[in-house]
Amino acid sequence: MKITVVGAGAVGATAADNIARRELAEEVVLLDIKEGVAEGKALDLTQTASLSGFDTRITGVTNNYAKTADSDVVVITSGIPRKPGMTREELIGTNARIVEDVCKNLLQYSPNAIIIVVANPMDTMTYLVHKATGLPKNRIIGMGGILDSSRFKCYLQKELGCSQHDLQAVVVGGHGDTTMIPLTRLASLNSTPVSNLLSPEKLKQVAADTMVGGATLTKLLGTSAWYAPGAAIAVLVKAIVRNEKKVFPCCVYLEGEYGQDDICMGVPVVVGSNGWEKIIDYKLSKEEQEAFNKSAEAVRSMNNVLDTLVKA
């Protein structure tokens, strides 16, 4: 098993660290365009092997896609991160060019790889990968919903004083501050609906905090978060390489599911060795479906910006 992580910034390096510690592959390749960065971080991570107890080989390369040949899974974190006050929409132009070029180079050497998209704006970048590569839709997965759901659990934990491990909480829709939909109706603590434990006002606040979870961290840190995104990537990679058949909310290409067509958005999917294998229908309420449709409109508007830039 060979896994490539494109982008050796904080998110990419943290993902590589998590993947290596869990020994999900024989080799992890860390690739970046900045001379020496991937090599340096790979060497630093390799020096933790005896301390952390893993045998995964970590290779760092500068823009040498030949070293990524025959990768089973490829994670694309490359692109500029958000700065304070910057929206994911503002990233479209720059990151679209980066992601398209990365895909072209990767698939030249690993035509059978499953691609995990992390670069923002993630829904639009996942859609770009689908359109630019022509790969089967099951081999293209946007990671955002897993991260958003972990933030949802974090804020629920703060209110309930419980263990996150006992919570079931899912976020669907777009991976954006105004487009994600925390499904508070379905959230539960060991099979007890969270709505039985928190007031409607508290639940509404938890959902609001979840939606701006990324922006909150960007404001505090001065850049995008990396620990939770890196861990979320590793969880998704693990489900693929170990064929776990786990259900995760992921950004995938829809063809009529959840009332949407020709768009990539976050919905619950079964993840295994073939990528995402099927979409689970959560039977959204009327209010939730309306929110999902509104989220789709916002995602389409970003996709339209992408189309304009491509045509220009």
Tab-separated table of C-alpha atoms in Angstrom:
chain	number	residue	atom	x	y	z
A	1	MET	CA	0.000	0.000	0.000
A	2	LYS	CA	1.326	3.410	-1.011
A	3	ILE	CA	-0.237	6.741	-0.126
A	4	THR	CA	0.734	10.142	-1.489
A	5	VAL	CA	-0.027	13.420	0.257
A	6	VAL	CA	0.322	16.457	-2.002
A	7	GLY	CA	1.105	19.585	-0.027
A	8	ALA	CA	3.573	19.419	2.870
A	9	GLY	CA	2.051	22.291	4.790
A	10	ALA	CA	0.578	21.902	8.249
A	11	VAL	CA	-2.458	19.891	7.092
A	12	GLY	CA	-0.530	17.619	4.728
A	13	ALA	CA	2.276	16.932	7.186
A	14	THR	CA	-0.194	16.227	10.008
A	15	ALA	CA	-2.096	13.839	7.736
A	16	ALA	CA	1.148	12.054	6.827
A	17	ASP	CA	2.031	11.808	10.521
A	18	ASN	CA	-1.355	10.272	11.384
A	19	ILE	CA	-1.203	7.847	8.455
A	20	ALA	CA	2.323	6.724	9.366
A	21	ARG	CA	1.527	6.289	13.074
A	22	ARG	CA	-1.431	4.062	12.182
A	23	GLU	CA	0.738	2.111	9.716
A	24	LEU	CA	-1.861	2.393	6.971
A	25	ALA	CA	0.723	2.000	4.214
A	26	GLU	CA	4.189	0.666	3.552
A	27	GLU	CA	5.165	4.048	2.151
A	28	VAL	CA	3.856	7.590	2.476
A	29	VAL	CA	5.095	10.098	-0.102
A	30	LEU	CA	4.945	13.753	0.893
A	31	LEU	CA	5.190	16.108	-2.107
A	32	ASP	CA	5.471	19.888	-2.234
A	33	ILE	CA	6.539	22.533	-4.748
A	34	LYS	CA	8.768	24.385	-2.278
A	35	GLU	CA	12.315	23.087	-2.365
A	36	GLY	CA	13.289	21.031	0.673
A	37	VAL	CA	10.059	21.379	2.669
A	38	ALA	CA	8.669	17.898	1.954
A	39	GLU	CA	12.101	16.315	2.352
A	40	GLY	CA	12.625	18.090	5.665
A	41	LYS	CA	9.264	17.163	7.106
A	42	ALA	CA	9.615	13.573	5.903
A	43	LEU	CA	12.994	13.319	7.641
A	44	ASP	CA	11.579	14.884	10.816
A	45	LEU	CA	8.666	12.414	10.801
A	46	THR	CA	11.001	9.489	10.107
A	47	GLN	CA	12.972	10.408	13.205
A	48	THR	CA	9.834	9.781	15.288
A	49	ALA	CA	9.468	6.153	14.077
A	50	SER	CA	11.274	4.518	16.993
A	51	LEU	CA	9.526	6.861	19.425
A	52	SER	CA	6.038	6.300	18.042
A	53	GLY	CA	6.472	2.637	17.120
A	54	PHE	CA	5.796	2.597	13.384
A	55	ASP	CA	7.686	1.159	10.411
A	56	THR	CA	6.061	3.140	7.597
A	57	ARG	CA	8.596	4.554	5.167
A	58	ILE	CA	8.144	8.304	4.625
A	59	THR	CA	9.559	9.888	1.471
A	60	GLY	CA	9.678	13.625	0.803
A	61	VAL	CA	10.020	15.027	-2.725
A	62	THR	CA	9.979	18.418	-4.410
A	63	ASN	CA	7.625	18.415	-7.402
A	64	ASN	CA	8.789	14.982	-8.546
A	65	TYR	CA	5.599	13.125	-9.394
A	66	ALA	CA	7.504	10.085	-10.641
A	67	LYS	CA	8.168	9.265	-6.971
A	68	THR	CA	4.392	9.011	-6.415
A	69	ALA	CA	3.990	6.231	-8.999
A	70	ASP	CA	1.558	3.427	-8.195
A	71	SER	CA	-0.067	5.212	-5.261
A	72	ASP	CA	-3.273	3.555	-4.075
A	73	VAL	CA	-4.655	6.700	-2.417
A	74	VAL	CA	-3.749	10.318	-3.104
A	75	VAL	CA	-4.622	13.185	-0.765
A	76	ILE	CA	-4.668	16.699	-2.236
A	77	THR	CA	-4.099	19.349	0.421
A	78	SER	CA	-2.188	21.715	-1.847
A	79	GLY	CA	-3.342	25.270	-2.374
A	80	ILE	CA	-3.174	28.473	-0.401
A	81	PRO	CA	-4.807	28.342	3.049
A	82	ARG	CA	-7.436	30.762	4.268
A	83	LYS	CA	-6.319	33.936	5.995
A	84	PRO	CA	-8.417	35.793	8.582
A	85	GLY	CA	-11.432	37.374	6.891
A	86	MET	CA	-10.960	35.353	3.705
A	87	THR	CA	-13.844	33.218	2.479
A	88	ARG	CA	-13.434	29.819	0.826
A	89	GLU	CA	-14.931	31.376	-2.326
A	90	GLU	CA	-11.990	33.758	-2.617
A	91	LEU	CA	-9.666	30.782	-2.913
A	92	ILE	CA	-11.290	29.439	-6.079
A	93	GLY	CA	-9.116	31.020	-8.752
A	94	THR	CA	-5.730	30.171	-7.295
A	95	ASN	CA	-6.545	26.748	-5.915
A	96	ALA	CA	-8.421	25.584	-9.017
A	97	ARG	CA	-5.300	25.991	-11.133
A	98	ILE	CA	-3.190	24.204	-8.519
A	99	VAL	CA	-5.585	21.271	-8.083
A	100	GLU	CA	-6.078	20.719	-11.815
A	101	ASP	CA	-2.323	20.650	-12.415
A	102	VAL	CA	-1.780	18.287	-9.468
A	103	CYS	CA	-4.408	15.829	-10.747
A	104	LYS	CA	-2.908	15.775	-14.228
A	105	ASN	CA	0.542	14.949	-12.862
A	106	LEU	CA	-0.670	12.413	-10.303
A	107	LEU	CA	-2.793	10.382	-12.699
A	108	GLN	CA	0.069	10.155	-15.156
A	109	TYR	CA	1.831	7.904	-12.635
A	110	SER	CA	-1.081	6.513	-10.576
A	111	PRO	CA	-4.051	6.094	-12.946
A	112	ASN	CA	-5.924	3.795	-10.533
A	113	ALA	CA	-5.603	5.935	-7.413
A	114	ILE	CA	-8.500	7.032	-5.228
A	115	ILE	CA	-8.351	10.804	-4.809
A	116	ILE	CA	-9.202	12.560	-1.541
A	117	VAL	CA	-9.768	16.299	-1.963
A	118	VAL	CA	-9.027	18.609	0.965
A	119	ALA	CA	-8.144	21.862	-0.835
A	120	ASN	CA	-10.697	24.665	-0.424
A	121	PRO	CA	-13.302	25.559	-1.449
A	122	MET	CA	-13.631	21.797	-1.105
A	123	ASP	CA	-17.016	21.185	-2.762
A	124	THR	CA	-15.977	23.110	-5.861
A	125	MET	CA	-12.492	21.567	-5.926
A	126	THR	CA	-14.049	18.075	-5.709
A	127	TYR	CA	-16.357	18.994	-8.590
A	128	LEU	CA	-13.330	20.266	-10.545
A	129	VAL	CA	-11.488	16.972	-10.028
A	130	HIS	CA	-14.561	15.079	-11.243
A	131	LYS	CA	-14.856	17.182	-14.399
A	132	ALA	CA	-11.132	17.516	-15.122
A	133	THR	CA	-10.159	13.864	-14.715
A	134	GLY	CA	-13.160	11.869	-15.912
A	135	LEU	CA	-12.470	9.291	-13.204
A	136	PRO	CA	-15.283	7.052	-11.946
A	137	LYS	CA	-17.209	9.087	-9.379
A	138	ASN	CA	-16.567	6.581	-6.567
A	139	ARG	CA	-12.820	7.308	-6.729
A	140	ILE	CA	-13.187	11.017	-5.919
A	141	ILE	CA	-13.984	11.967	-2.319
A	142	GLY	CA	-14.106	15.367	-0.637
A	143	MET	CA	-13.146	15.045	3.028
A	144	GLY	CA	-14.958	18.051	4.608
A	145	GLY	CA	-18.007	16.402	6.177
A	146	ILE	CA	-15.874	14.200	8.437
A	147	LEU	CA	-14.092	17.265	9.804
A	148	ASP	CA	-17.324	19.231	10.205
A	149	SER	CA	-18.938	16.328	12.047
A	150	SER	CA	-15.993	16.077	14.451
A	151	ARG	CA	-16.443	19.767	15.231
A	152	PHE	CA	-20.148	19.177	15.752
A	153	LYS	CA	-19.292	16.490	18.327
A	154	CYS	CA	-16.787	18.811	19.983
A	155	TYR	CA	-19.392	21.519	20.581
A	156	LEU	CA	-21.980	18.972	21.723
A	157	GLN	CA	-19.453	17.573	24.195
A	158	LYS	CA	-18.861	21.031	25.628
A	159	GLU	CA	-22.571	21.439	26.303
A	160	LEU	CA	-23.270	17.897	27.527
A	161	GLY	CA	-20.080	17.186	29.467
A	162	CYS	CA	-19.885	13.740	27.883
A	163	SER	CA	-17.392	11.679	25.915
A	164	GLN	CA	-17.228	12.436	22.203
A	165	HIS	CA	-16.990	8.683	21.634
A	166	ASP	CA	-20.585	8.269	22.823
A	167	LEU	CA	-21.943	10.853	20.374
A	168	GLN	CA	-23.432	10.285	16.949
A	169	ALA	CA	-23.558	13.570	15.060
A	170	VAL	CA	-23.445	14.244	11.340
A	171	VAL	CA	-23.031	17.331	9.171
A	172	VAL	CA	-24.210	17.269	5.535
A	173	GLY	CA	-24.381	19.856	2.752
A	174	GLY	CA	-21.612	22.147	1.591
A	175	HIS	CA	-18.306	22.526	3.428
A	176	GLY	CA	-18.725	26.233	4.079
A	177	ASP	CA	-19.551	28.600	6.919
A	178	THR	CA	-23.061	29.164	5.581
A	179	THR	CA	-23.672	25.949	3.658
A	180	MET	CA	-23.049	23.102	6.104
A	181	ILE	CA	-26.046	21.535	7.853
A	182	PRO	CA	-25.510	19.989	11.310
A	183	LEU	CA	-28.340	17.457	11.615
A	184	THR	CA	-29.360	18.249	15.188
A	185	ARG	CA	-32.545	16.171	14.826
A	186	LEU	CA	-30.493	12.999	14.329
A	187	ALA	CA	-27.722	13.735	16.859
A	188	SER	CA	-27.695	11.305	19.781
A	189	LEU	CA	-25.806	10.363	22.934
A	190	ASN	CA	-25.754	6.563	23.222
A	191	SER	CA	-29.073	6.323	21.354
A	192	THR	CA	-30.676	9.144	23.361
A	193	PRO	CA	-31.647	12.058	21.098
A	194	VAL	CA	-29.599	15.111	22.001
A	195	SER	CA	-32.801	17.142	21.622
A	196	ASN	CA	-33.972	15.400	24.835
A	197	LEU	CA	-30.911	16.699	26.672
A	198	LEU	CA	-30.422	20.229	25.344
A	199	SER	CA	-32.868	23.077	24.846
A	200	PRO	CA	-33.722	24.175	21.293
A	201	GLU	CA	-31.748	27.354	21.943
A	202	LYS	CA	-28.645	25.427	23.013
A	203	LEU	CA	-28.909	23.110	20.022
A	204	LYS	CA	-29.249	26.076	17.707
A	205	GLN	CA	-26.105	27.615	19.225
A	206	VAL	CA	-24.184	24.347	18.861
A	207	ALA	CA	-25.150	24.206	15.184
A	208	ALA	CA	-24.090	27.836	14.688
A	209	ASP	CA	-20.725	27.240	16.396
A	210	THR	CA	-20.174	24.168	14.215
A	211	MET	CA	-20.838	26.095	11.026
A	212	VAL	CA	-18.194	28.712	11.811
A	213	GLY	CA	-15.825	26.183	13.384
A	214	GLY	CA	-13.192	26.623	10.690
A	215	ALA	CA	-13.460	30.410	10.631
A	216	THR	CA	-13.178	30.517	14.432
A	217	LEU	CA	-9.862	28.665	14.276
A	218	THR	CA	-8.626	30.776	11.373
A	219	LYS	CA	-9.286	33.902	13.423
A	220	LEU	CA	-7.471	32.475	16.445
A	221	LEU	CA	-4.527	30.937	14.576
A	222	GLY	CA	-4.114	33.371	11.694
A	223	THR	CA	-4.388	30.475	9.245
A	224	SER	CA	-6.409	27.301	8.698
A	225	ALA	CA	-6.480	24.549	11.328
A	226	TRP	CA	-4.405	21.395	10.849
A	227	TYR	CA	-4.680	18.887	13.712
A	228	ALA	CA	-8.356	17.968	13.187
A	229	PRO	CA	-8.151	18.121	9.359
A	230	GLY	CA	-5.066	15.874	9.407
A	231	ALA	CA	-6.763	13.377	11.702
A	232	ALA	CA	-9.940	13.428	9.583
A	233	ILE	CA	-7.905	12.629	6.471
A	234	ALA	CA	-6.284	9.661	8.211
A	235	VAL	CA	-9.659	8.290	9.343
A	236	LEU	CA	-10.910	8.395	5.743
A	237	VAL	CA	-7.703	6.809	4.401
A	238	LYS	CA	-8.006	4.041	7.009
A	239	ALA	CA	-11.569	3.238	5.921
A	240	ILE	CA	-10.350	2.880	2.326
A	241	VAL	CA	-7.171	0.854	2.812
A	242	ARG	CA	-8.760	-1.490	5.374
A	243	ASN	CA	-12.045	-1.777	3.481
A	244	GLU	CA	-13.985	-0.875	6.632
A	245	LYS	CA	-17.357	-0.128	4.992
A	246	LYS	CA	-17.831	2.734	7.432
A	247	VAL	CA	-20.439	5.432	6.909
A	248	PHE	CA	-18.983	8.937	6.723
A	249	PRO	CA	-20.382	12.242	5.484
A	250	CYS	CA	-18.260	12.965	2.399
A	251	CYS	CA	-18.448	15.288	-0.569
A	252	VAL	CA	-19.328	13.140	-3.592
A	253	TYR	CA	-20.876	13.556	-7.027
A	254	LEU	CA	-24.666	13.453	-6.919
A	255	GLU	CA	-26.908	12.262	-9.721
A	256	GLY	CA	-30.370	12.852	-8.272
A	257	GLU	CA	-29.642	11.768	-4.691
A	258	TYR	CA	-30.935	14.162	-2.051
A	259	GLY	CA	-32.750	15.990	-4.840
A	260	GLN	CA	-29.564	17.277	-6.506
A	261	ASP	CA	-27.808	16.524	-9.783
A	262	ASP	CA	-24.404	17.350	-11.312
A	263	ILE	CA	-22.937	18.687	-8.088
A	264	CYS	CA	-20.537	17.524	-5.371
A	265	MET	CA	-21.856	17.877	-1.815
A	266	GLY	CA	-21.594	16.244	1.568
A	267	VAL	CA	-23.871	13.244	2.122
A	268	PRO	CA	-23.478	10.015	4.144
A	269	VAL	CA	-21.663	7.351	2.138
A	270	VAL	CA	-20.255	3.865	2.729
A	271	VAL	CA	-16.464	3.955	2.347
A	272	GLY	CA	-14.344	0.930	1.453
A	273	SER	CA	-11.529	-0.248	-0.782
A	274	ASN	CA	-13.281	1.024	-3.927
A	275	GLY	CA	-13.649	4.522	-2.555
A	276	TRP	CA	-17.197	5.522	-1.719
A	277	GLU	CA	-19.514	2.647	-2.520
A	278	LYS	CA	-23.074	3.869	-1.941
A	279	ILE	CA	-25.025	6.828	-0.635
A	280	ILE	CA	-27.176	6.409	2.475
A	281	ASP	CA	-30.534	8.190	2.417
A	282	TYR	CA	-31.174	9.842	5.787
A	283	LYS	CA	-34.728	10.797	4.784
A	284	LEU	CA	-34.332	14.482	5.535
A	285	SER	CA	-37.253	16.384	6.993
A	286	LYS	CA	-38.879	19.092	4.907
A	287	GLU	CA	-36.920	21.776	6.749
A	288	GLU	CA	-33.627	19.890	6.371
A	289	GLN	CA	-34.232	19.291	2.663
A	290	GLU	CA	-34.932	22.988	2.163
A	291	ALA	CA	-31.642	23.780	3.910
A	292	PHE	CA	-29.868	21.209	1.719
A	293	ASN	CA	-31.352	22.767	-1.423
A	294	LYS	CA	-30.260	26.226	-0.279
A	295	SER	CA	-26.771	24.881	0.399
A	296	ALA	CA	-26.711	23.404	-3.118
A	297	GLU	CA	-27.578	26.804	-4.591
A	298	ALA	CA	-24.589	28.340	-2.811
A	299	VAL	CA	-22.275	25.550	-3.976
A	300	ARG	CA	-23.520	25.968	-7.550
A	301	SER	CA	-22.752	29.680	-7.392
A	302	MET	CA	-19.143	28.820	-6.512
A	303	ASN	CA	-19.059	26.251	-9.301
A	304	ASN	CA	-20.276	28.953	-11.680
A	305	VAL	CA	-17.370	31.158	-10.598
A	306	LEU	CA	-15.085	28.242	-11.417
A	307	ASP	CA	-16.695	27.835	-14.855
A	308	THR	CA	-16.201	31.540	-15.545
A	309	LEU	CA	-12.550	31.380	-14.579
A	310	VAL	CA	-11.951	28.273	-16.687
A	311	LYS	CA	-13.580	29.877	-19.746
A	312	ALA	CA	-11.583	33.046	-19.205
